mmCIF file of C-alpha atoms in Angstrom:
data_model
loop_
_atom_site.group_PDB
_atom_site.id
_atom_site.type_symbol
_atom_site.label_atom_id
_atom_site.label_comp_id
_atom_site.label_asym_id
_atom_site.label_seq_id
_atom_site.Cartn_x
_atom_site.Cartn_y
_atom_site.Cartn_z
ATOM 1 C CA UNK A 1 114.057 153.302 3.403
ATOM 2 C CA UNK A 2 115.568 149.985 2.184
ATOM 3 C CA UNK A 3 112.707 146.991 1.685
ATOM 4 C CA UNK A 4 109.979 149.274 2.132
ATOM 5 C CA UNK A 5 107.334 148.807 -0.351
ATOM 6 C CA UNK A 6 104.206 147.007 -1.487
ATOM 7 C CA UNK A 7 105.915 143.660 -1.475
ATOM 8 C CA UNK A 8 106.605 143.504 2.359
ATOM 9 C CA UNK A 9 104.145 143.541 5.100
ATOM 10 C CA UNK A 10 104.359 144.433 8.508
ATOM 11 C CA UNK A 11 102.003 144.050 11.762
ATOM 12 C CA UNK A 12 99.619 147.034 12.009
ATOM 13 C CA UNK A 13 96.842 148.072 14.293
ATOM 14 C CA UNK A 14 93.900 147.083 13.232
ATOM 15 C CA UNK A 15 93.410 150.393 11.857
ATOM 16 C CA UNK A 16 95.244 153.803 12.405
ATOM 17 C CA UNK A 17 93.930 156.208 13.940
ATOM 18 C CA UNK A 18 96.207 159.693 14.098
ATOM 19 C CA UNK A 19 95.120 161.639 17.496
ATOM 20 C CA UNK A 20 97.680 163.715 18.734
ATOM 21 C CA UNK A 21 100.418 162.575 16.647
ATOM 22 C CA UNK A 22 100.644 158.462 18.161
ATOM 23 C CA UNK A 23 98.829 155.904 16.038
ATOM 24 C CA UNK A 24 96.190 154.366 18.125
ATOM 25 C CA UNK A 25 94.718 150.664 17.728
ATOM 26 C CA UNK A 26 91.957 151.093 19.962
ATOM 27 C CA UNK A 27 89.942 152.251 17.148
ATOM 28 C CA UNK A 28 86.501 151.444 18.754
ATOM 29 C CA UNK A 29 86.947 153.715 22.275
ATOM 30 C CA UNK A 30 88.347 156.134 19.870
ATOM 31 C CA UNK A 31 85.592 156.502 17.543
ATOM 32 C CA UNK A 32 82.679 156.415 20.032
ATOM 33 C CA UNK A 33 84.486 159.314 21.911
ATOM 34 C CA UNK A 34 85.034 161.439 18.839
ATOM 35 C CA UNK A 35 81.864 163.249 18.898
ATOM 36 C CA UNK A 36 82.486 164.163 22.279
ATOM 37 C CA UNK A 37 86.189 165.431 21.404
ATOM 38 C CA UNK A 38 85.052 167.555 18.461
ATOM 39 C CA UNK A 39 82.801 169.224 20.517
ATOM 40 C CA UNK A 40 85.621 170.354 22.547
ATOM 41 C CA UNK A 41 87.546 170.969 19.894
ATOM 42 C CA UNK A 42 85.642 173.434 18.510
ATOM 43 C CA UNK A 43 87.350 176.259 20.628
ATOM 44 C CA UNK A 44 90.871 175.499 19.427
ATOM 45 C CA UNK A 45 92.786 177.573 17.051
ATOM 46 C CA UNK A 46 93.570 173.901 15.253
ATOM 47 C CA UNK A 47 92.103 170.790 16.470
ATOM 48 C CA UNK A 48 94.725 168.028 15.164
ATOM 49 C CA UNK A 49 97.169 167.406 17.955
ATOM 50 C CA UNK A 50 96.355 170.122 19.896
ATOM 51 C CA UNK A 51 96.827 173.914 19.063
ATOM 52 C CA UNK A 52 96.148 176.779 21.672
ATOM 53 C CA UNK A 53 93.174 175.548 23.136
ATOM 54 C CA UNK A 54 90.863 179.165 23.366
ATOM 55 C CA UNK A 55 88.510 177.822 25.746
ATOM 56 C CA UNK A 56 91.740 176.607 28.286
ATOM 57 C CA UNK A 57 94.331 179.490 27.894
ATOM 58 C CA UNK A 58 92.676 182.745 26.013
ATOM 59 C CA UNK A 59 95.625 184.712 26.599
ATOM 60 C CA UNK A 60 97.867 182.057 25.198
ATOM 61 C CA UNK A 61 95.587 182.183 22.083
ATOM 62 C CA UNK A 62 95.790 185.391 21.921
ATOM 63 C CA UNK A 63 100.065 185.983 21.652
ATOM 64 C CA UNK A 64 99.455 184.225 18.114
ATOM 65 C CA UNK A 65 96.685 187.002 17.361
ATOM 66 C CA UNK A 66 98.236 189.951 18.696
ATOM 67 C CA UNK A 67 101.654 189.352 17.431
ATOM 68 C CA UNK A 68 102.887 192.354 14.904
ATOM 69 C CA UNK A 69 104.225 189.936 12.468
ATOM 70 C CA UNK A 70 101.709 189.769 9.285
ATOM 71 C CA UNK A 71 99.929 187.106 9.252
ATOM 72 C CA UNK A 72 101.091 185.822 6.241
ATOM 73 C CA UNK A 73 100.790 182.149 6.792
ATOM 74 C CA UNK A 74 97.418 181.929 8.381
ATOM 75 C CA UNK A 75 96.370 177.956 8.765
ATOM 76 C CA UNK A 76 93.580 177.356 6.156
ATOM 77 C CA UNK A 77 92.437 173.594 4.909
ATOM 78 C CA UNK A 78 94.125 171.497 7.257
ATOM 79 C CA UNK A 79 92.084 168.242 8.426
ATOM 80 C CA UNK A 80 91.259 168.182 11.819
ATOM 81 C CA UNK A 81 92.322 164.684 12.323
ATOM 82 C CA UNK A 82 95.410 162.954 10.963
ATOM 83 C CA UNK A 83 97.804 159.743 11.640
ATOM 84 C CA UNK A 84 100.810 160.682 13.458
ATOM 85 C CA UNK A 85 103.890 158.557 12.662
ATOM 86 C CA UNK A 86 106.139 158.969 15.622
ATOM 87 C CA UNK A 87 107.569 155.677 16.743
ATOM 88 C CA UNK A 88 106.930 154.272 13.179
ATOM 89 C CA UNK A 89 109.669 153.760 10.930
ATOM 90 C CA UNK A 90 110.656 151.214 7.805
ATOM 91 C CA UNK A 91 107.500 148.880 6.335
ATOM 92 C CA UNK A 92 105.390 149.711 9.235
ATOM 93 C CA UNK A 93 105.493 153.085 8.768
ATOM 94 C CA UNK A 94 105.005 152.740 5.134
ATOM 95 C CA UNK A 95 102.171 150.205 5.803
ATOM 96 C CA UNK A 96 100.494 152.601 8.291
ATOM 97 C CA UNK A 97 100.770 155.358 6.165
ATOM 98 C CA UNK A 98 99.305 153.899 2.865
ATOM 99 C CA UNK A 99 96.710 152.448 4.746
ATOM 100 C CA UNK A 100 95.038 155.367 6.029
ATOM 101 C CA UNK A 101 95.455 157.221 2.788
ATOM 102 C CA UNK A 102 93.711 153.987 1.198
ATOM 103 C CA UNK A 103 90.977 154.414 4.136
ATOM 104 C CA UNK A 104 90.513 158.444 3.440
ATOM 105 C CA UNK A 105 93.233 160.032 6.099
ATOM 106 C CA UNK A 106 94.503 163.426 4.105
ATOM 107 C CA UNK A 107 96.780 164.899 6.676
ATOM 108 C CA UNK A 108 100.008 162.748 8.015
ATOM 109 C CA UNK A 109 102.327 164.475 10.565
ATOM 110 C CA UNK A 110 105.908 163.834 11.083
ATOM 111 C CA UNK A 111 109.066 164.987 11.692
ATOM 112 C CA UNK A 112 113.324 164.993 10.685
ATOM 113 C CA UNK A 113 113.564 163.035 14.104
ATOM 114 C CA UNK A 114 111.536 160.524 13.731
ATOM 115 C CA UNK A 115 113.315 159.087 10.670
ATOM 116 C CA UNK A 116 110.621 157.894 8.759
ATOM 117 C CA UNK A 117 110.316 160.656 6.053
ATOM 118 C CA UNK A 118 111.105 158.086 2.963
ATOM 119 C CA UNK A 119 108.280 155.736 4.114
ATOM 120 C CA UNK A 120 106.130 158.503 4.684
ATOM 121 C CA UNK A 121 107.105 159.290 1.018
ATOM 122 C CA UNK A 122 106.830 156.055 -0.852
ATOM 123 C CA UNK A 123 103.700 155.618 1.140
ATOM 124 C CA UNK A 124 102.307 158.943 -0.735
ATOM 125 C CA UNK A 125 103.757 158.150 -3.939
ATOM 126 C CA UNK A 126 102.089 154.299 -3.702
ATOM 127 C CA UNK A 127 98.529 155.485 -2.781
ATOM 128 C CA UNK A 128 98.195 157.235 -6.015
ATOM 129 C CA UNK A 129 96.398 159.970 -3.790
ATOM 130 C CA UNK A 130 96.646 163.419 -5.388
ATOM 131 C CA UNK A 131 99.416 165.316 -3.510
ATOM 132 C CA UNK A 132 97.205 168.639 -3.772
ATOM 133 C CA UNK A 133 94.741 166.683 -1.712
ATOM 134 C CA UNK A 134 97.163 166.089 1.005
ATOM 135 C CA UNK A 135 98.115 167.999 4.054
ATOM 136 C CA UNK A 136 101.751 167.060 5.492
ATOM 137 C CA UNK A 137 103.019 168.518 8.492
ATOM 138 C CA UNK A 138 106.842 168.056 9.611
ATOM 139 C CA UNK A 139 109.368 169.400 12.028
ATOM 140 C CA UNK A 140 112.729 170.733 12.396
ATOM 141 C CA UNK A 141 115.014 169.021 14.449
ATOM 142 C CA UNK A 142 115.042 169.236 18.253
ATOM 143 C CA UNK A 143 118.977 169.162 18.002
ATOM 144 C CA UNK A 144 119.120 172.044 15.443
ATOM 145 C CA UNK A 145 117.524 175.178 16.671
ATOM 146 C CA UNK A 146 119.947 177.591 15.176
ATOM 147 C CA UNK A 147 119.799 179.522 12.217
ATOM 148 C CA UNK A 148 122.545 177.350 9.917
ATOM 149 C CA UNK A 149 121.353 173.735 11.113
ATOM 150 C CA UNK A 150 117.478 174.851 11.097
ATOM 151 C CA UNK A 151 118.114 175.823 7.589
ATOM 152 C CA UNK A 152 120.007 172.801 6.687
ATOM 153 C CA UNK A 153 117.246 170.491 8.344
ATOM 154 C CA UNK A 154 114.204 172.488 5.966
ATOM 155 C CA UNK A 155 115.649 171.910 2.959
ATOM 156 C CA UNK A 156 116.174 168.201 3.937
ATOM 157 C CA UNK A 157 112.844 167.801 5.023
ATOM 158 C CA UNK A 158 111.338 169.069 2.037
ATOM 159 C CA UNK A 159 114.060 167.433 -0.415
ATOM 160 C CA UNK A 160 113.187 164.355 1.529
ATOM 161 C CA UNK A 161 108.714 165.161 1.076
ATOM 162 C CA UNK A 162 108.528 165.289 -2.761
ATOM 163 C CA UNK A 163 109.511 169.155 -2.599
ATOM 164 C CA UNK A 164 107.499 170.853 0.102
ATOM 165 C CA UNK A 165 105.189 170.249 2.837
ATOM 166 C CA UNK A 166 102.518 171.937 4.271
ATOM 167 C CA UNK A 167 103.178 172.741 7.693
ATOM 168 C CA UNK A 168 107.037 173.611 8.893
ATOM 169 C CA UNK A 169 107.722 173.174 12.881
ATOM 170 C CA UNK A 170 110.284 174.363 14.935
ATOM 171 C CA UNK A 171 110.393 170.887 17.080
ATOM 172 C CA UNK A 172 111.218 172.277 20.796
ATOM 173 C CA UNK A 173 112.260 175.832 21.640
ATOM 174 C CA UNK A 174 115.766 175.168 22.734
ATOM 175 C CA UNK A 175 118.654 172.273 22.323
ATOM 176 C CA UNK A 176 118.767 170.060 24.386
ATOM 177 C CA UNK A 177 121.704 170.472 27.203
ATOM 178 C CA UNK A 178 122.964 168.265 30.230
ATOM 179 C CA UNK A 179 120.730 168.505 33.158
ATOM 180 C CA UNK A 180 123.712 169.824 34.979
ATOM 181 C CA UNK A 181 124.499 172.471 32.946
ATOM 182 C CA UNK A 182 125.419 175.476 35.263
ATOM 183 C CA UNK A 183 123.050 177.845 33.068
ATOM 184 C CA UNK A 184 120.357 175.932 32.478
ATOM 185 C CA UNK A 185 116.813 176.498 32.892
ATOM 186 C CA UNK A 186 113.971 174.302 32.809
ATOM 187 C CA UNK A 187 111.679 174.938 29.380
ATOM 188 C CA UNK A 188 108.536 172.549 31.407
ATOM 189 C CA UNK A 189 108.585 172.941 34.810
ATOM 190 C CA UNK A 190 104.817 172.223 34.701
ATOM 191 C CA UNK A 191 105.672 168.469 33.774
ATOM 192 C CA UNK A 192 108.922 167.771 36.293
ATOM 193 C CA UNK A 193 111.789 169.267 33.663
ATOM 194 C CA UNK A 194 110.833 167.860 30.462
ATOM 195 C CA UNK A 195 113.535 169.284 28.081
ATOM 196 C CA UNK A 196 116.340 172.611 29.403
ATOM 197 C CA UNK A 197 117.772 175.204 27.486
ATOM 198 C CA UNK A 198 121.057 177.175 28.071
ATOM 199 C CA UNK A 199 121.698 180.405 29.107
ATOM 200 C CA UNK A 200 118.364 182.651 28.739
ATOM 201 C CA UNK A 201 119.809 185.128 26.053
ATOM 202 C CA UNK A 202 121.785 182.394 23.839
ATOM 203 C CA UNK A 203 118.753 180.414 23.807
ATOM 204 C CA UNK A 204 116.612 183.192 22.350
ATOM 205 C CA UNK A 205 119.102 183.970 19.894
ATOM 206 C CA UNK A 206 118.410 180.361 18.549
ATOM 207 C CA UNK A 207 115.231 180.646 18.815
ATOM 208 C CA UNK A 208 115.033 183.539 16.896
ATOM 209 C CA UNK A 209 117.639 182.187 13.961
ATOM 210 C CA UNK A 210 115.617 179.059 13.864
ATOM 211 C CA UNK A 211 112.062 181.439 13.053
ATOM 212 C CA UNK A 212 114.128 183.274 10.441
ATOM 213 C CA UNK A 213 115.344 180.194 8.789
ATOM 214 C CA UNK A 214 112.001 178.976 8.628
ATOM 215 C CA UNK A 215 110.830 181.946 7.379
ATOM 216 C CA UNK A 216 113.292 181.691 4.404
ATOM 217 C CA UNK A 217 111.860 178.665 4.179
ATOM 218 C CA UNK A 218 108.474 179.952 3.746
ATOM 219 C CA UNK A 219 109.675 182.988 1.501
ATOM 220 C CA UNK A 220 111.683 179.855 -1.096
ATOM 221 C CA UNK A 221 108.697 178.084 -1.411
ATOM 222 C CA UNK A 222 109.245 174.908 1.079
ATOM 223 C CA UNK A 223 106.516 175.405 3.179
ATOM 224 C CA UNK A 224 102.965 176.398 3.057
ATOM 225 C CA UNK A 225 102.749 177.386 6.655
ATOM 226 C CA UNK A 226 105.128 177.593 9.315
ATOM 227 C CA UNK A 227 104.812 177.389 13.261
ATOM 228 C CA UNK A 228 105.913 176.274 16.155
ATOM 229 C CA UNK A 229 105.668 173.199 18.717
ATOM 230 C CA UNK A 230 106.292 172.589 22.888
ATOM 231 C CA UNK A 231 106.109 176.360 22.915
ATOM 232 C CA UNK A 232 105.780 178.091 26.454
ATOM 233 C CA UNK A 233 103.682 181.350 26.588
ATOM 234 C CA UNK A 234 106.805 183.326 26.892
ATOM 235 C CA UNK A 235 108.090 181.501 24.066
ATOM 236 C CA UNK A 236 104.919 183.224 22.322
ATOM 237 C CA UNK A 237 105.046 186.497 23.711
ATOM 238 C CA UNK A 238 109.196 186.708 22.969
ATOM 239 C CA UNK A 239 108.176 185.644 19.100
ATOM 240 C CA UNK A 240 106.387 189.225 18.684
ATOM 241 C CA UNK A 241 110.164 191.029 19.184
ATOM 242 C CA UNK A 242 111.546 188.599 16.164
ATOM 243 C CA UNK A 243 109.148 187.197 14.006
ATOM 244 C CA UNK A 244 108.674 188.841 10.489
ATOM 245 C CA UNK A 245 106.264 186.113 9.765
ATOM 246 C CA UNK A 246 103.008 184.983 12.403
ATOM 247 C CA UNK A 247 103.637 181.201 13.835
ATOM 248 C CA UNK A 248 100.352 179.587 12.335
ATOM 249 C CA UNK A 249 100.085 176.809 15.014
ATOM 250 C CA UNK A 250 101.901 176.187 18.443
ATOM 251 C CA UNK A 251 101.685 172.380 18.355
ATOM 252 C CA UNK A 252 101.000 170.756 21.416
ATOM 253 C CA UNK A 253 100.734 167.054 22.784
ATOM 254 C CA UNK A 254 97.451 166.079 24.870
ATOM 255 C CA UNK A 255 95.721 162.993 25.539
ATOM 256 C CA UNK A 256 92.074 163.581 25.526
#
């Protein structure tokens, strides 16, 4: 990212908390509730922007658990709380992001859409924290769940992270497609149509080329762990007739 560096400076909240991937500047409320919020957390598969909550949804837990697939990239050492950069790019992001590794934060998530993985990167570089001691999470494209252009978008991602990350996601389970499409179907109809995917059996063909490219990933060295995010139960359950290689996490958004 041009300009972004030590030498510029930026307005930042007053100090960034990561919950549920949005920086938050209500640090006090935050704080005071987080005993409470651990607490809760402590039935989730992962507790950093939530991941299967057990307590909520067993059975959703348990299509990670009972898939077939080996369990090769099972979630270990992963901080339970993190900054989340979406909606920061440039010198705020970098600002941001070198600030809470200066105040202790080890896991940052992000993602190819956001557009911020250089800050994110010169941020990391600048603290002079240990990458071994850091735990990055990013994710694929929501435009590029295919096989070629998932492919494509991991080796950018980790070209653009210093090499690898930590934790690979699969962004959405389907492209985006006009609302008028004539094949359409609605991925959230829980939430009034948030995001629609094509015809049922070309959208799990994606879906399934996207998990093999980011199992390739995995297999080249890219990516510590891979998994998956705005997946649907029967996203879940369709994984077990594809996936050579267990989703680690399904990330999902809440707001505690």
């Amino acid at each position: 990212a041009a300009g972004v560096g030590p030498g510029r400076r930026a307005w930042l909240p007053p100090v960034p908390i990561g919950l549920c991937g949005v920086a938050k500047n209500r640090a006090s409320s935050v704080l005071a509730s987080l005993p409470r919020m651990m607490a809760a957390a402590m039935g989730l598969l992962t507790t950093f922007l939530i991941v299967v909550p057990a307590a909520a949804d067993v059975p959703l837990l348990r299509l990670l658990d009972a898939s077939p697939a080996a369990p090769a990239t099972k979630l270990a050492g992963m901080p339970q709380i993190g900054l989340g950069t979406y909606h920061l790019q440039g010198q705020a992001c970098y600002d941001a992001v070198l600030r809470a590794l200066q105040m202790g934060y080890r896991h940052l998530d992000t993602a190819e859409v956001y557009g911020n993985h250089e800050a994110v990167r010169l941020a990391i570089r600048d603290s002079g924290v240990p990458r071994d001691e850091l735990f990055v999470t990013s994710k694929v494209k929501v435009d590029q769940i295919d096989y070629e252009s998932a492919r494509a978008s991991a080796s950018r991602i980790a070209a653009a992270l210093g090499g690898h990350v930590d934790l690979l996601l699969l962004h959405f389970p389907a492209p985006s497609v006009a609302a008028d499409h004539p094949n359409r179907l609605v991925v959230w109809t829980e939430i009034g149509g948030l995001g629609v995917e094509g015809n049922v059996s070309v959208a799990y063909a994606a879906r399934a080329g996207a998990w093999r490219a980011l199992e390739e990933a995995w297999d080249a060295g890219l990516c510590r762990h891979v998994g998956v995010s705005n997946y649907l139960a029967r996203h879940l359950r369709e994984m077990r007739r594809y996936a050579r290689v267990r989703a680690a996490v399904d990330q999902l958004e809440l707001h505690p």
